[in-house]
mmCIF file of C-alpha atoms in Angstrom:
data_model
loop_
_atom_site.group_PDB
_atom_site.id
_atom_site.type_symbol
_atom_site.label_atom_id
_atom_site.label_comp_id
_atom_site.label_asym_id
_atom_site.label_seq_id
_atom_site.Cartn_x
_atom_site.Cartn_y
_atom_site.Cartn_z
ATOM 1 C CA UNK J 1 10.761 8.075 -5.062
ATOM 2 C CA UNK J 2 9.220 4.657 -4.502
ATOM 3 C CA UNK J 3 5.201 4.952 -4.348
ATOM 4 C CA UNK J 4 2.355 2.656 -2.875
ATOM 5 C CA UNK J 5 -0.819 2.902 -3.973
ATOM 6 C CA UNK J 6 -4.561 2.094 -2.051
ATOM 7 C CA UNK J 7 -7.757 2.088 -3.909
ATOM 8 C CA UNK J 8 -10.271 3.116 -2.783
ATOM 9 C CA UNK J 9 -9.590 5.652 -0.715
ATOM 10 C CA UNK J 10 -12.441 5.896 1.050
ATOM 11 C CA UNK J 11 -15.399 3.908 0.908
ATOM 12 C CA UNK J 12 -18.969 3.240 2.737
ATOM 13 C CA UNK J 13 -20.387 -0.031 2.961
ATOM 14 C CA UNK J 14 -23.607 -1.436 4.707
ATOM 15 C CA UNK J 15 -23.165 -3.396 7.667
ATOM 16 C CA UNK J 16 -22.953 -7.499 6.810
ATOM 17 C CA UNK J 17 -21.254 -7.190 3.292
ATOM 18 C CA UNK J 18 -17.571 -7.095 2.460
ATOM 19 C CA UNK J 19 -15.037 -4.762 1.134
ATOM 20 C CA UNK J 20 -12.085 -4.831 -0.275
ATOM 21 C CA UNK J 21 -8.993 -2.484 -0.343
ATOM 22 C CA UNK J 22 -6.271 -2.819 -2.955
ATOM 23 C CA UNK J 23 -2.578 -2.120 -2.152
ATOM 24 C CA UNK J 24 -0.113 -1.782 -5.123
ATOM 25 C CA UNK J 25 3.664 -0.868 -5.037
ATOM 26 C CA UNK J 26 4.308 1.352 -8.424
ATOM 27 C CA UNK J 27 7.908 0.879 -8.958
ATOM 28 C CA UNK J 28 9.101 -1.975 -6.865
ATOM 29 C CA UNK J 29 8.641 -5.251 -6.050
ATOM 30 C CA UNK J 30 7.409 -6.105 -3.046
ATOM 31 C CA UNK J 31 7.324 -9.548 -1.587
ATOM 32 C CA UNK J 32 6.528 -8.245 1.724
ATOM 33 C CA UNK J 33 3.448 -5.672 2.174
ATOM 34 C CA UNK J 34 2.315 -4.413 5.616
ATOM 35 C CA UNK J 35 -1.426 -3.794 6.347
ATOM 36 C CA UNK J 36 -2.425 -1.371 9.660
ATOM 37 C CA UNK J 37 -5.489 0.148 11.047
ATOM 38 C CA UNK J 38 -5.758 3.555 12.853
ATOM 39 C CA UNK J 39 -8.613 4.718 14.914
ATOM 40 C CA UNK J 40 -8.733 8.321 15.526
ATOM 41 C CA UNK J 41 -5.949 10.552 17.476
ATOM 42 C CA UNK J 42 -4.463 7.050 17.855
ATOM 43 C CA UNK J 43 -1.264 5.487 16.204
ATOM 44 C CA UNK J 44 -0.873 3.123 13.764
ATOM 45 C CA UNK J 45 -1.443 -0.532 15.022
ATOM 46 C CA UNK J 46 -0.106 -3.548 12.603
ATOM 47 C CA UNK J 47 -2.379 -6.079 11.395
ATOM 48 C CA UNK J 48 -0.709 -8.209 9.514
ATOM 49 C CA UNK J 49 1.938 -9.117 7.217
ATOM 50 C CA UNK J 50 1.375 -10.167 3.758
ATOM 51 C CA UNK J 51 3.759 -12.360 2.282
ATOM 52 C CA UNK J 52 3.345 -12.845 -1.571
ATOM 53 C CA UNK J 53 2.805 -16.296 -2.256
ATOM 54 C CA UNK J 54 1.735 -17.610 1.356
ATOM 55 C CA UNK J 55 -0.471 -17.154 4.290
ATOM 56 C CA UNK J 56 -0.514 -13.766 5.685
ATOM 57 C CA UNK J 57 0.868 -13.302 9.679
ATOM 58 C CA UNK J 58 -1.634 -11.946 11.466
ATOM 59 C CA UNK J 59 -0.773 -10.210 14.405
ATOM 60 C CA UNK J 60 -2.367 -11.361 18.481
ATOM 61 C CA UNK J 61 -5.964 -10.292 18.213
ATOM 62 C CA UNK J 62 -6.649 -9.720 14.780
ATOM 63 C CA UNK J 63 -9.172 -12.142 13.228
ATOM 64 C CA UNK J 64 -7.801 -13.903 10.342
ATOM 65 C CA UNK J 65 -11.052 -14.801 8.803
ATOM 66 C CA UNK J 66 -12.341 -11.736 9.201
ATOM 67 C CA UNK J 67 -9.735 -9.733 7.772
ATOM 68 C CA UNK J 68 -8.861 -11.475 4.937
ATOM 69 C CA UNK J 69 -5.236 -10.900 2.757
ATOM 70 C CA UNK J 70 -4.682 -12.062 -0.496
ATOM 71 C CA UNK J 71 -0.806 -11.230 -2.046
ATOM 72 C CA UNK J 72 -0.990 -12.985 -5.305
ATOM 73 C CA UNK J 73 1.542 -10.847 -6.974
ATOM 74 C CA UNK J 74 4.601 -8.858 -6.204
ATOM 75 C CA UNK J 75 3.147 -5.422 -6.609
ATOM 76 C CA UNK J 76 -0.452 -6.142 -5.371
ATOM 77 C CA UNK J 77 -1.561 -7.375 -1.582
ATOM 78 C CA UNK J 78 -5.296 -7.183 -1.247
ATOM 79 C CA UNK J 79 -7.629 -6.536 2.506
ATOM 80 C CA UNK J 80 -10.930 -7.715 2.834
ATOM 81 C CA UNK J 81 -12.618 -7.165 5.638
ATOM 82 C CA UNK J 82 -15.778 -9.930 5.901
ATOM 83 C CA UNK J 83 -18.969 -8.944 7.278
ATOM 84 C CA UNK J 84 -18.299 -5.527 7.794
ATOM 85 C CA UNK J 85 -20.124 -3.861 11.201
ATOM 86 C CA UNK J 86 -20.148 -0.264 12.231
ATOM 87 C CA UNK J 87 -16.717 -1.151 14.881
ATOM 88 C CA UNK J 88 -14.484 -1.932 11.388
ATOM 89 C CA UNK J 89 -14.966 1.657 10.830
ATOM 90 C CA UNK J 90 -11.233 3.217 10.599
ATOM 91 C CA UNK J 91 -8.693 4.393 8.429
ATOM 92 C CA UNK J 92 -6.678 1.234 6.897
ATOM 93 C CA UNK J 93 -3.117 1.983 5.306
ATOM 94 C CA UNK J 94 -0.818 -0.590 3.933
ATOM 95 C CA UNK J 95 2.742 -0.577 3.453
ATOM 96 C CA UNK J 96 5.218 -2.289 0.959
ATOM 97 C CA UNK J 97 8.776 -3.027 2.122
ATOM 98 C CA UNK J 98 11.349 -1.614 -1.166
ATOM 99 C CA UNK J 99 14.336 -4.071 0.035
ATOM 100 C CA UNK J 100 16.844 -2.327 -2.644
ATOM 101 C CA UNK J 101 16.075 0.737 -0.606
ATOM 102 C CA UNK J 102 16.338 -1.378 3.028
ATOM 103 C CA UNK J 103 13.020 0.956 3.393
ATOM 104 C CA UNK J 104 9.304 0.511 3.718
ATOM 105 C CA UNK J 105 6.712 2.945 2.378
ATOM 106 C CA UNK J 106 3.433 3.776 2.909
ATOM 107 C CA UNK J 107 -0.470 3.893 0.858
ATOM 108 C CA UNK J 108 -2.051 6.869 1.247
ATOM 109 C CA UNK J 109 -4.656 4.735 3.613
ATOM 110 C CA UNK J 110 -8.537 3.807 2.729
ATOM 111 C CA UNK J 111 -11.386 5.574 4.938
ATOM 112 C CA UNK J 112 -13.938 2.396 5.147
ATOM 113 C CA UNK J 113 -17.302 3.637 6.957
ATOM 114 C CA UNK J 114 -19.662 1.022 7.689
ATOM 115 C CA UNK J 115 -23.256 1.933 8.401
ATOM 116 C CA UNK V 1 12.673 -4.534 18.493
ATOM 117 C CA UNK V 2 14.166 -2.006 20.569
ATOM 118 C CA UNK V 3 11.102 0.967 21.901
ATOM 119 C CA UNK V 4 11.786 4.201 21.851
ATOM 120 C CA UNK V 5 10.608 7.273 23.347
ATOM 121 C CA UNK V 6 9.771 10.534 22.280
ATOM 122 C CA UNK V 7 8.275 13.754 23.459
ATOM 123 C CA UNK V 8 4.435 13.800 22.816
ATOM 124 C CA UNK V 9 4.505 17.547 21.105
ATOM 125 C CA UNK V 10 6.980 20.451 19.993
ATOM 126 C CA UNK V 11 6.268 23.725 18.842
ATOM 127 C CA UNK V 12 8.684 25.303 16.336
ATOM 128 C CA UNK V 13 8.570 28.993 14.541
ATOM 129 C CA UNK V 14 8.356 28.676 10.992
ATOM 130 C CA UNK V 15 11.217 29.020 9.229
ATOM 131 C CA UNK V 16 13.328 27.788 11.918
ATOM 132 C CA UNK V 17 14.911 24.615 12.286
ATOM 133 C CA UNK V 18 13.202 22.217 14.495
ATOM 134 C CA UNK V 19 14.841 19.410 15.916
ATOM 135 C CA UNK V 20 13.300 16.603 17.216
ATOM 136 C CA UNK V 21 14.629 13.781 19.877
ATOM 137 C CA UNK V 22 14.211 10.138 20.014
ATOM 138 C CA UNK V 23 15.825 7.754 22.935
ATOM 139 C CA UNK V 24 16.274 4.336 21.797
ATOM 140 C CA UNK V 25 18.812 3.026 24.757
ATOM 141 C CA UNK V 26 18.012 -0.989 23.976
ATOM 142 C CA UNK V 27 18.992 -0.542 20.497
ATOM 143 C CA UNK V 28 20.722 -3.519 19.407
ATOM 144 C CA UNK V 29 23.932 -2.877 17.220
ATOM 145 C CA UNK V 30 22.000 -4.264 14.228
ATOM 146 C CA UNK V 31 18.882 -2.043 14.069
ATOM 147 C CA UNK V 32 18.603 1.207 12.069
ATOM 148 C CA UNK V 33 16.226 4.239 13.587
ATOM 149 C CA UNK V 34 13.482 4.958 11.264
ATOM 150 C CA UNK V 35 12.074 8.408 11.176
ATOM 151 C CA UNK V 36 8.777 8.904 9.744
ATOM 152 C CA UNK V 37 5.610 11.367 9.353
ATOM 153 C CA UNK V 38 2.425 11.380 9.416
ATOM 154 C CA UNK V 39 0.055 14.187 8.292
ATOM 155 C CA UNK V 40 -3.238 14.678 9.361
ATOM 156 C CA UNK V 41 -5.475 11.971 7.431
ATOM 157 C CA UNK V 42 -2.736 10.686 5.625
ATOM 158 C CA UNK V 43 -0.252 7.643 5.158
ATOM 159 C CA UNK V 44 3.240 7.525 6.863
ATOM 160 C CA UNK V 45 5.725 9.259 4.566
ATOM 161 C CA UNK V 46 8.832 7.969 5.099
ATOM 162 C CA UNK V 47 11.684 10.814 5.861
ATOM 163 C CA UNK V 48 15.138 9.019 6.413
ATOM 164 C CA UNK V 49 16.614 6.316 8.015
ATOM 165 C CA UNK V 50 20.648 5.434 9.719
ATOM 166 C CA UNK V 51 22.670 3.052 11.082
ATOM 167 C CA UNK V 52 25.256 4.491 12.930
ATOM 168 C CA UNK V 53 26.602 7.669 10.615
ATOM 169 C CA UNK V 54 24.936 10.485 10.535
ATOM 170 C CA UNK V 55 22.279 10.970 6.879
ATOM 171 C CA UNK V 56 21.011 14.006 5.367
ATOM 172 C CA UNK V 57 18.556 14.051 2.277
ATOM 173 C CA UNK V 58 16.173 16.449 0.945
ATOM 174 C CA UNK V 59 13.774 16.463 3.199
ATOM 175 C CA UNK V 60 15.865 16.262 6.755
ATOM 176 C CA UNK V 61 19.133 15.297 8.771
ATOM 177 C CA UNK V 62 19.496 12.543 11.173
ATOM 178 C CA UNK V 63 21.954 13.013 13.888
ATOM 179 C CA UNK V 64 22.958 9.951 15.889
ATOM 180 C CA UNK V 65 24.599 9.770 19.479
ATOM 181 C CA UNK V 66 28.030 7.759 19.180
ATOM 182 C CA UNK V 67 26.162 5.360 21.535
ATOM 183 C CA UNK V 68 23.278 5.168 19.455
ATOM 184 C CA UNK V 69 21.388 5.633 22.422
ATOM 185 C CA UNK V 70 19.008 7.992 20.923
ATOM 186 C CA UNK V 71 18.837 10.401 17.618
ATOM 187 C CA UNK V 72 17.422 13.655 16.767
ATOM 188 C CA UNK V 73 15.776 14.519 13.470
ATOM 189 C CA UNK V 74 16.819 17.787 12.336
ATOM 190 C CA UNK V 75 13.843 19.684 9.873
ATOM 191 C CA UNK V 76 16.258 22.736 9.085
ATOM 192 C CA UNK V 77 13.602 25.325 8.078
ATOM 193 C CA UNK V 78 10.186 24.414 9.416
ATOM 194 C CA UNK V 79 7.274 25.195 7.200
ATOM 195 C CA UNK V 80 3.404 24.954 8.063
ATOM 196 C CA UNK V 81 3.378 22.158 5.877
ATOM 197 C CA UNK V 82 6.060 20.270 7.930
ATOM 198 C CA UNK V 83 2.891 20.070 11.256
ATOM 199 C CA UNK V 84 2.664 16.484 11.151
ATOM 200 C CA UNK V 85 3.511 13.286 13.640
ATOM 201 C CA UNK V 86 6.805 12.491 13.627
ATOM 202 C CA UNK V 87 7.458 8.893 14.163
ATOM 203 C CA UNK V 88 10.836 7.501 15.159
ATOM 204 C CA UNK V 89 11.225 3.698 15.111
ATOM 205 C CA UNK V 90 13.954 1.449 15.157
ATOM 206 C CA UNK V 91 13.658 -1.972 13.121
ATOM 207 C CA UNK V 92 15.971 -4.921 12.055
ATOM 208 C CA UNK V 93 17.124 -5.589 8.569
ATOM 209 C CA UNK V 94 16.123 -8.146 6.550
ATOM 210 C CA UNK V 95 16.667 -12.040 7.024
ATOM 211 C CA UNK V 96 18.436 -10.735 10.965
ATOM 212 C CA UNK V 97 17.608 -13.548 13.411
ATOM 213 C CA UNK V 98 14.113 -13.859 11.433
ATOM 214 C CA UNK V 99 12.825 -10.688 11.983
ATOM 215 C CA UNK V 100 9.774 -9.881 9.033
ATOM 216 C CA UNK V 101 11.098 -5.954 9.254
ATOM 217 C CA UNK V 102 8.164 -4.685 10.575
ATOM 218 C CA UNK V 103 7.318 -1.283 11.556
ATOM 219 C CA UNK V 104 5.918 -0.660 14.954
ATOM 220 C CA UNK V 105 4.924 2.668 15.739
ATOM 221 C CA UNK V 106 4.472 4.273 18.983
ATOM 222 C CA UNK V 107 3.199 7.398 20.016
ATOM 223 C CA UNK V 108 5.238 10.429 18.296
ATOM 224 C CA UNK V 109 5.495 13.763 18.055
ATOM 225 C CA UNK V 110 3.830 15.871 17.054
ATOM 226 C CA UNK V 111 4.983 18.505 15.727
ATOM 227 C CA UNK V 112 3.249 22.194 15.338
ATOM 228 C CA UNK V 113 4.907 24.636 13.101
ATOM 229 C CA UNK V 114 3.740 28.243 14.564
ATOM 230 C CA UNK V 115 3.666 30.909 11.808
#
């Protein structure tokens, strides 16, 4: 079946520097990736969409320059979160919509820990 | 993009089937239900996904009302490994009235498989 890739999968950064989290789609193309953050024993709440070759959509309340999405190709959306402080701390999981498949599917989701 | 609802836990036996609800009763006639799963620390995995028939694949069945008021997901022999979140959302197709297909989870259910 279709897979979606994140890298890293977890990863602990000092507070004030950036990080970045890779998303790849492995046998599709995907012009439309998907990029969430979940806190614990919470669900899934949408960031933004990543649209390859444009601006991402960012959804009310999330801070565009802080999170910032890069989808220069059509297997690879990118998340960088900017000055990272202790509160970014979650689990971040992106998602690539397979349109052949009318489906979207999931990364296995990046741990960032910022201390 | 219609909400649904959904019971926040089940327990199921192992080895039996476990069926799980979802009420969707603003569906409009043009959205699919979307059932996925979550597993502790994980991504989404996506399960299946129907229109108005009802689908079976490997993994599950989906059973929808005439309706298409709500839908059940039908695991037909429950295994430990099967205790997850089940997610069912329902979500336009793409280029509908300019919908960007995204997912938008809710709460689940979760689901405990009892040995």
């Amino acid at each position: 079946g279709a897979v979606v890739s994140q890298h890293p999968s977890w990863v602990i950064c000092k507070s004030g520097t950036s990080v970045k989290i890779e998303c790849r789609s492995l046998d599709f193309q995907a012009t439309t990736m998907f990029w969430y953050r979940q806190f614990p024993k919470q669900s899934l709440m949408l960031m933004a969409t990543s649209n390859e070759g444009s601006k991402a959509t960012y959804e009310q309340g999330v801070e565009k320059d802080k999170f910032l999405i890069n989808h220069a190709s059509l297997t690879l959306s990118t998340l960088t979160v900017t000055s990272a402080h202790p509160e970014d701390s979650s689990f971040y999981i992106c998602s690539a919509r397979d349109a052949g498949r009318n489906t979207i599917y999931f990364g296995e989701g990046s741990w960032l820990t910022v201390v | 993009d219609a909400k649904t609802t959904q019971p926040p836990s089940m327990d199921c036996a192992e080895g039996r089937a476990a069926n799980l609800p979802c009420n969707h009763s603003t569906i409009s006639g043009n959205e699919y239900v979307y059932w996925y799963r979550q597993i502790h620390s994980q991504g989404p995995q996506y399960i299946i996904h129907g229109l108005k028939n009802n689908e079976t694949n490997e993994m599950a069945s989906l059973i929808i009302t005439e309706d298409r008021k709500s839908s059940t997901l039908i695991l037909p022999h429950a295994t430990l490994r099967d205790t997850a979140v089940y997610y069912c959302i329902v979500r336009l197709p793409e280029g509908y009235g300019g919908a960007t297909n995204k997912l938008i989870f809710g709460t689940g259910t979760l689901l405990a498989v009892q040995p």
